[in-house]
C-alpha cells in the first residue's frame, strides 16, 4: 500500500498538452520540481471540469511555489484533447494550463491506489517533492471536489517544514508561527497559544 514518506511510483504515459499537441511524460520529467499529481474519474463529466479549471486558474500560484500540476484519468489523450477544445461554458476545459495524462491501461491509478473496480479513478491528490518523495496524499469519493486553496496551503506547509526544520500546527497558514519539534523548545509555541 502506498504511503507518504515513500518514493512516489514512477509512471510514463502520453499526455495531452492542448492545441492538439501530445507528449510522453514520466515522473523523471518533474525531477527537481514539486509536483501536484491529481486523478479524476472521467473527461466530459460534472465535478471534474470544476476541479480542473480551478487548478488551471491557480497555476501561477503553484508555479510561484516551484510546483507543476499534472492531471490523470483513464481516458485517452484524444479524449483529453477534445475536452480541452470544449469551452468552459459547455462543461469543457478550454485554455487548460497544464497537461492531462492518459492512463488507458490503468497502471498509474493502480500504482497510486486510487483505481475503483469499475475501472475509473477516485479523486486522489498527491504532492511529490523535488527528490521524488511522496509528501502528501488525499483521496476523495467521486461526488465532491477538492480545494485548490487547501492544496496550496498544504504545499506551503510542507515546504516550510522542509526548509525550516520546524513543524506546522493545525490550521497553519503562511505567516503563522511554526513550532520546534522538541519537547522543551515546543513550549515557546504553546506559551503563546490561545
PDB file of C-alpha atoms in Angstrom:
ATOM      1  CA  UNK A   1       0.000   0.000   0.000  1.00  0.00           C
ATOM      2  CA  UNK A   2       1.323   3.428  -0.975  1.00  0.00           C
ATOM      3  CA  UNK A   3       2.150   5.677   1.976  1.00  0.00           C
ATOM      4  CA  UNK A   4       3.555   9.143   2.442  1.00  0.00           C
ATOM      5  CA  UNK A   5       7.281   9.134   3.074  1.00  0.00           C
ATOM      6  CA  UNK A   6       7.880   6.566   0.328  1.00  0.00           C
ATOM      7  CA  UNK A   7       9.170   7.220  -3.157  1.00  0.00           C
ATOM      8  CA  UNK A   8       6.324   8.104  -5.493  1.00  0.00           C
ATOM      9  CA  UNK A   9       5.595   5.360  -8.029  1.00  0.00           C
ATOM     10  CA  UNK A  10       7.183   6.048 -11.402  1.00  0.00           C
ATOM     11  CA  UNK A  11       4.967   6.489 -14.441  1.00  0.00           C
ATOM     12  CA  UNK A  12       5.294   7.093 -18.159  1.00  0.00           C
ATOM     13  CA  UNK A  13       2.336   7.801 -20.425  1.00  0.00           C
ATOM     14  CA  UNK A  14       1.109  10.062 -23.199  1.00  0.00           C
ATOM     15  CA  UNK A  15      -0.343  13.411 -22.237  1.00  0.00           C
ATOM     16  CA  UNK A  16      -2.480  15.983 -23.998  1.00  0.00           C
ATOM     17  CA  UNK A  17      -0.933  19.443 -23.810  1.00  0.00           C
ATOM     18  CA  UNK A  18      -3.683  21.399 -25.540  1.00  0.00           C
ATOM     19  CA  UNK A  19      -3.688  22.887 -29.034  1.00  0.00           C
ATOM     20  CA  UNK A  20      -3.803  19.346 -30.458  1.00  0.00           C
ATOM     21  CA  UNK A  21      -0.324  18.600 -29.056  1.00  0.00           C
ATOM     22  CA  UNK A  22       0.752  15.417 -27.280  1.00  0.00           C
ATOM     23  CA  UNK A  23       3.877  14.370 -25.391  1.00  0.00           C
ATOM     24  CA  UNK A  24       5.080  11.370 -23.414  1.00  0.00           C
ATOM     25  CA  UNK A  25       5.627  12.330 -19.759  1.00  0.00           C
ATOM     26  CA  UNK A  26       7.194  10.493 -16.834  1.00  0.00           C
ATOM     27  CA  UNK A  27       7.848  11.234 -13.183  1.00  0.00           C
ATOM     28  CA  UNK A  28      11.503  11.837 -14.138  1.00  0.00           C
ATOM     29  CA  UNK A  29      10.396  14.870 -16.185  1.00  0.00           C
ATOM     30  CA  UNK A  30       9.492  16.552 -12.876  1.00  0.00           C
ATOM     31  CA  UNK A  31      12.739  15.794 -11.031  1.00  0.00           C
ATOM     32  CA  UNK A  32      13.907  18.893  -9.187  1.00  0.00           C
ATOM     33  CA  UNK A  33      10.370  20.346  -9.036  1.00  0.00           C
ATOM     34  CA  UNK A  34       7.402  19.927  -6.783  1.00  0.00           C
ATOM     35  CA  UNK A  35       4.576  18.042  -8.471  1.00  0.00           C
ATOM     36  CA  UNK A  36       0.881  18.100  -7.641  1.00  0.00           C
ATOM     37  CA  UNK A  37      -0.401  14.939  -9.311  1.00  0.00           C
ATOM     38  CA  UNK A  38      -4.153  14.546  -9.208  1.00  0.00           C
ATOM     39  CA  UNK A  39      -6.522  11.891 -10.502  1.00  0.00           C
ATOM     40  CA  UNK A  40     -10.086  12.493 -11.582  1.00  0.00           C
ATOM     41  CA  UNK A  41     -12.746   9.981 -12.739  1.00  0.00           C
ATOM     42  CA  UNK A  42     -13.522  10.837 -16.383  1.00  0.00           C
ATOM     43  CA  UNK A  43     -13.431  13.500 -19.064  1.00  0.00           C
ATOM     44  CA  UNK A  44     -16.716  15.198 -20.058  1.00  0.00           C
ATOM     45  CA  UNK A  45     -18.286  14.761 -16.618  1.00  0.00           C
ATOM     46  CA  UNK A  46     -19.628  17.132 -13.974  1.00  0.00           C
ATOM     47  CA  UNK A  47     -17.441  17.808 -10.930  1.00  0.00           C
ATOM     48  CA  UNK A  48     -14.236  17.091 -12.873  1.00  0.00           C
ATOM     49  CA  UNK A  49     -14.189  20.246 -15.025  1.00  0.00           C
ATOM     50  CA  UNK A  50     -14.844  22.427 -11.971  1.00  0.00           C
ATOM     51  CA  UNK A  51     -11.745  20.987 -10.282  1.00  0.00           C
ATOM     52  CA  UNK A  52      -9.547  21.008 -13.370  1.00  0.00           C
ATOM     53  CA  UNK A  53     -10.484  24.593 -14.236  1.00  0.00           C
ATOM     54  CA  UNK A  54      -9.909  25.681 -10.621  1.00  0.00           C
ATOM     55  CA  UNK A  55      -6.419  24.152 -10.680  1.00  0.00           C
ATOM     56  CA  UNK A  56      -5.780  25.747 -14.081  1.00  0.00           C
ATOM     57  CA  UNK A  57      -6.823  29.150 -12.731  1.00  0.00           C
ATOM     58  CA  UNK A  58      -4.384  28.669  -9.810  1.00  0.00           C
ATOM     59  CA  UNK A  59      -1.462  27.502 -11.987  1.00  0.00           C
ATOM     60  CA  UNK A  60       0.575  30.678 -11.444  1.00  0.00           C
ATOM     61  CA  UNK A  61       0.186  30.379  -7.651  1.00  0.00           C
ATOM     62  CA  UNK A  62       1.576  26.834  -7.826  1.00  0.00           C
ATOM     63  CA  UNK A  63       4.406  27.909 -10.156  1.00  0.00           C
ATOM     64  CA  UNK A  64       5.428  30.641  -7.684  1.00  0.00           C
ATOM     65  CA  UNK A  65       5.991  27.802  -5.193  1.00  0.00           C
ATOM     66  CA  UNK A  66       8.058  25.833  -7.723  1.00  0.00           C
ATOM     67  CA  UNK A  67       5.266  23.328  -8.328  1.00  0.00           C
ATOM     68  CA  UNK A  68       3.861  21.849 -11.512  1.00  0.00           C
ATOM     69  CA  UNK A  69       0.363  20.412 -11.956  1.00  0.00           C
ATOM     70  CA  UNK A  70      -0.496  17.174 -13.748  1.00  0.00           C
ATOM     71  CA  UNK A  71      -3.982  15.701 -14.108  1.00  0.00           C
ATOM     72  CA  UNK A  72      -4.617  11.997 -14.755  1.00  0.00           C
ATOM     73  CA  UNK A  73      -7.618   9.930 -15.788  1.00  0.00           C
ATOM     74  CA  UNK A  74      -8.226   6.623 -17.558  1.00  0.00           C
ATOM     75  CA  UNK A  75      -9.344   8.464 -20.714  1.00  0.00           C
ATOM     76  CA  UNK A  76      -7.261   8.577 -23.895  1.00  0.00           C
ATOM     77  CA  UNK A  77      -5.066  11.509 -24.888  1.00  0.00           C
ATOM     78  CA  UNK A  78      -7.541  12.100 -27.730  1.00  0.00           C
ATOM     79  CA  UNK A  79     -10.453  12.370 -25.304  1.00  0.00           C
ATOM     80  CA  UNK A  80      -8.389  14.793 -23.177  1.00  0.00           C
ATOM     81  CA  UNK A  81      -7.601  16.837 -26.285  1.00  0.00           C
ATOM     82  CA  UNK A  82     -11.256  17.004 -27.367  1.00  0.00           C
ATOM     83  CA  UNK A  83     -12.265  18.148 -23.870  1.00  0.00           C
ATOM     84  CA  UNK A  84      -9.507  20.789 -23.930  1.00  0.00           C
ATOM     85  CA  UNK A  85     -11.125  22.166 -27.100  1.00  0.00           C
ATOM     86  CA  UNK A  86     -14.566  22.494 -25.476  1.00  0.00           C
ATOM     87  CA  UNK A  87     -15.497  25.886 -23.980  1.00  0.00           C
ATOM     88  CA  UNK A  88     -15.901  26.168 -20.203  1.00  0.00           C
ATOM     89  CA  UNK A  89     -19.499  27.345 -20.658  1.00  0.00           C
ATOM     90  CA  UNK A  90     -20.205  23.957 -22.247  1.00  0.00           C
ATOM     91  CA  UNK A  91     -18.544  21.939 -19.472  1.00  0.00           C
ATOM     92  CA  UNK A  92     -15.126  21.967 -21.134  1.00  0.00           C
ATOM     93  CA  UNK A  93     -11.643  22.846 -20.002  1.00  0.00           C
ATOM     94  CA  UNK A  94     -10.562  25.090 -22.858  1.00  0.00           C
ATOM     95  CA  UNK A  95      -7.424  27.078 -22.050  1.00  0.00           C
ATOM     96  CA  UNK A  96      -6.066  24.445 -19.638  1.00  0.00           C
ATOM     97  CA  UNK A  97      -2.582  25.446 -18.425  1.00  0.00           C
ATOM     98  CA  UNK A  98      -1.165  22.002 -17.579  1.00  0.00           C
ATOM     99  CA  UNK A  99      -1.065  18.539 -19.201  1.00  0.00           C
ATOM    100  CA  UNK A 100      -3.547  15.706 -18.761  1.00  0.00           C
ATOM    101  CA  UNK A 101      -2.010  12.236 -18.621  1.00  0.00           C
ATOM    102  CA  UNK A 102      -3.793   9.326 -20.327  1.00  0.00           C
ATOM    103  CA  UNK A 103      -3.813   6.252 -18.059  1.00  0.00           C
ATOM    104  CA  UNK A 104      -5.558   3.940 -20.528  1.00  0.00           C
ATOM    105  CA  UNK A 105      -4.057   0.752 -19.113  1.00  0.00           C
ATOM    106  CA  UNK A 106      -4.911   1.955 -15.576  1.00  0.00           C
ATOM    107  CA  UNK A 107      -1.454   1.162 -14.177  1.00  0.00           C
ATOM    108  CA  UNK A 108      -0.836   4.645 -12.794  1.00  0.00           C
ATOM    109  CA  UNK A 109      -4.170   4.725 -10.924  1.00  0.00           C
ATOM    110  CA  UNK A 110      -3.434   1.205  -9.663  1.00  0.00           C
ATOM    111  CA  UNK A 111       0.103   2.118  -8.526  1.00  0.00           C
ATOM    112  CA  UNK A 112      -1.232   5.145  -6.655  1.00  0.00           C
ATOM    113  CA  UNK A 113      -4.043   3.090  -5.062  1.00  0.00           C
ATOM    114  CA  UNK A 114      -6.977   5.065  -6.470  1.00  0.00           C
ATOM    115  CA  UNK A 115      -8.466   2.708  -9.083  1.00  0.00           C
ATOM    116  CA  UNK A 116     -12.033   1.602  -8.401  1.00  0.00           C
ATOM    117  CA  UNK A 117     -13.281  -1.867  -9.508  1.00  0.00           C
ATOM    118  CA  UNK A 118     -15.447  -0.038 -12.075  1.00  0.00           C
ATOM    119  CA  UNK A 119     -12.223   0.978 -13.844  1.00  0.00           C
ATOM    120  CA  UNK A 120     -12.160   4.697 -13.009  1.00  0.00           C
ATOM    121  CA  UNK A 121     -10.030   6.619 -10.524  1.00  0.00           C
ATOM    122  CA  UNK A 122     -11.101   8.184  -7.283  1.00  0.00           C
ATOM    123  CA  UNK A 123     -10.173  11.838  -6.740  1.00  0.00           C
ATOM    124  CA  UNK A 124      -6.658  11.178  -5.475  1.00  0.00           C
ATOM    125  CA  UNK A 125      -4.223  14.057  -4.998  1.00  0.00           C
ATOM    126  CA  UNK A 126      -0.509  13.568  -4.326  1.00  0.00           C
ATOM    127  CA  UNK A 127       2.215  16.112  -3.598  1.00  0.00           C
ATOM    128  CA  UNK A 128       5.624  14.838  -4.668  1.00  0.00           C
ATOM    129  CA  UNK A 129       8.804  16.637  -3.615  1.00  0.00           C
ATOM    130  CA  UNK A 130      11.705  17.513  -5.959  1.00  0.00           C
ATOM    131  CA  UNK A 131      13.511  14.287  -4.999  1.00  0.00           C
ATOM    132  CA  UNK A 132      10.507  12.120  -5.901  1.00  0.00           C
ATOM    133  CA  UNK A 133       9.312  11.547  -2.328  1.00  0.00           C
ATOM    134  CA  UNK A 134       5.598  11.364  -1.624  1.00  0.00           C
ATOM    135  CA  UNK A 135       4.873  14.110   0.919  1.00  0.00           C
ATOM    136  CA  UNK A 136       1.068  14.208   0.938  1.00  0.00           C
ATOM    137  CA  UNK A 137      -1.910  12.266  -0.297  1.00  0.00           C
ATOM    138  CA  UNK A 138      -5.641  12.653  -0.041  1.00  0.00           C
ATOM    139  CA  UNK A 139      -8.389  10.656  -1.703  1.00  0.00           C
ATOM    140  CA  UNK A 140     -11.980  11.800  -2.136  1.00  0.00           C
ATOM    141  CA  UNK A 141     -15.005   9.906  -3.387  1.00  0.00           C
ATOM    142  CA  UNK A 142     -16.452  10.793  -6.791  1.00  0.00           C
ATOM    143  CA  UNK A 143     -19.256  13.145  -5.804  1.00  0.00           C
ATOM    144  CA  UNK A 144     -17.356  16.149  -4.390  1.00  0.00           C
ATOM    145  CA  UNK A 145     -14.417  18.233  -5.497  1.00  0.00           C
ATOM    146  CA  UNK A 146     -11.172  19.279  -3.897  1.00  0.00           C
ATOM    147  CA  UNK A 147      -9.983  22.719  -2.812  1.00  0.00           C
ATOM    148  CA  UNK A 148      -7.123  24.375  -4.684  1.00  0.00           C
ATOM    149  CA  UNK A 149      -6.699  26.774  -1.745  1.00  0.00           C
ATOM    150  CA  UNK A 150      -6.202  23.875   0.667  1.00  0.00           C
ATOM    151  CA  UNK A 151      -3.776  22.201  -1.735  1.00  0.00           C
ATOM    152  CA  UNK A 152      -1.736  25.422  -1.916  1.00  0.00           C
ATOM    153  CA  UNK A 153      -1.808  25.747   1.894  1.00  0.00           C
ATOM    154  CA  UNK A 154      -0.619  22.163   2.356  1.00  0.00           C
ATOM    155  CA  UNK A 155       2.148  22.622  -0.223  1.00  0.00           C
ATOM    156  CA  UNK A 156       3.340  25.747   1.599  1.00  0.00           C
ATOM    157  CA  UNK A 157       3.258  23.928   4.950  1.00  0.00           C
ATOM    158  CA  UNK A 158       5.314  21.052   3.539  1.00  0.00           C
ATOM    159  CA  UNK A 159       7.838  23.452   2.024  1.00  0.00           C
ATOM    160  CA  UNK A 160       8.048  25.483   5.242  1.00  0.00           C
ATOM    161  CA  UNK A 161       8.642  22.365   7.353  1.00  0.00           C
ATOM    162  CA  UNK A 162      11.308  21.097   4.935  1.00  0.00           C
ATOM    163  CA  UNK A 163      13.183  24.406   4.779  1.00  0.00           C
ATOM    164  CA  UNK A 164      12.961  25.441   8.449  1.00  0.00           C
ATOM    165  CA  UNK A 165      13.152  22.054  10.149  1.00  0.00           C
ATOM    166  CA  UNK A 166      10.162  23.145  12.210  1.00  0.00           C
ATOM    167  CA  UNK A 167       6.598  21.783  12.096  1.00  0.00           C
ATOM    168  CA  UNK A 168       3.323  23.468  11.204  1.00  0.00           C
ATOM    169  CA  UNK A 169       0.496  23.202  13.753  1.00  0.00           C
ATOM    170  CA  UNK A 170      -3.191  22.726  12.954  1.00  0.00           C
ATOM    171  CA  UNK A 171      -4.726  25.312  10.634  1.00  0.00           C
ATOM    172  CA  UNK A 172      -1.289  26.793   9.901  1.00  0.00           C
ATOM    173  CA  UNK A 173      -1.207  29.371   7.108  1.00  0.00           C
ATOM    174  CA  UNK A 174       1.780  31.158   5.563  1.00  0.00           C
ATOM    175  CA  UNK A 175       2.955  33.810   8.009  1.00  0.00           C
ATOM    176  CA  UNK A 176       1.734  31.887  11.083  1.00  0.00           C
ATOM    177  CA  UNK A 177       4.181  30.689  13.698  1.00  0.00           C
ATOM    178  CA  UNK A 178       5.759  27.279  13.324  1.00  0.00           C
ATOM    179  CA  UNK A 179       6.815  25.006  16.162  1.00  0.00           C
ATOM    180  CA  UNK A 180      10.116  23.426  17.094  1.00  0.00           C
ATOM    181  CA  UNK A 181       9.721  19.618  17.152  1.00  0.00           C
ATOM    182  CA  UNK A 182      11.249  19.290  20.599  1.00  0.00           C
ATOM    183  CA  UNK A 183       9.550  18.625  23.961  1.00  0.00           C
ATOM    184  CA  UNK A 184      11.200  21.656  25.586  1.00  0.00           C
ATOM    185  CA  UNK A 185      11.501  24.093  22.675  1.00  0.00           C
ATOM    186  CA  UNK A 186       7.905  23.477  21.571  1.00  0.00           C
ATOM    187  CA  UNK A 187       6.805  25.213  24.787  1.00  0.00           C
ATOM    188  CA  UNK A 188       7.734  28.547  23.110  1.00  0.00           C
ATOM    189  CA  UNK A 189       4.859  27.968  20.697  1.00  0.00           C
ATOM    190  CA  UNK A 190       2.437  26.677  23.344  1.00  0.00           C
ATOM    191  CA  UNK A 191       3.195  29.645  25.638  1.00  0.00           C
ATOM    192  CA  UNK A 192       1.579  31.920  23.043  1.00  0.00           C
ATOM    193  CA  UNK A 193      -1.301  29.585  22.148  1.00  0.00           C
ATOM    194  CA  UNK A 194      -4.861  30.780  22.620  1.00  0.00           C
TER     195      UNK A 194
END
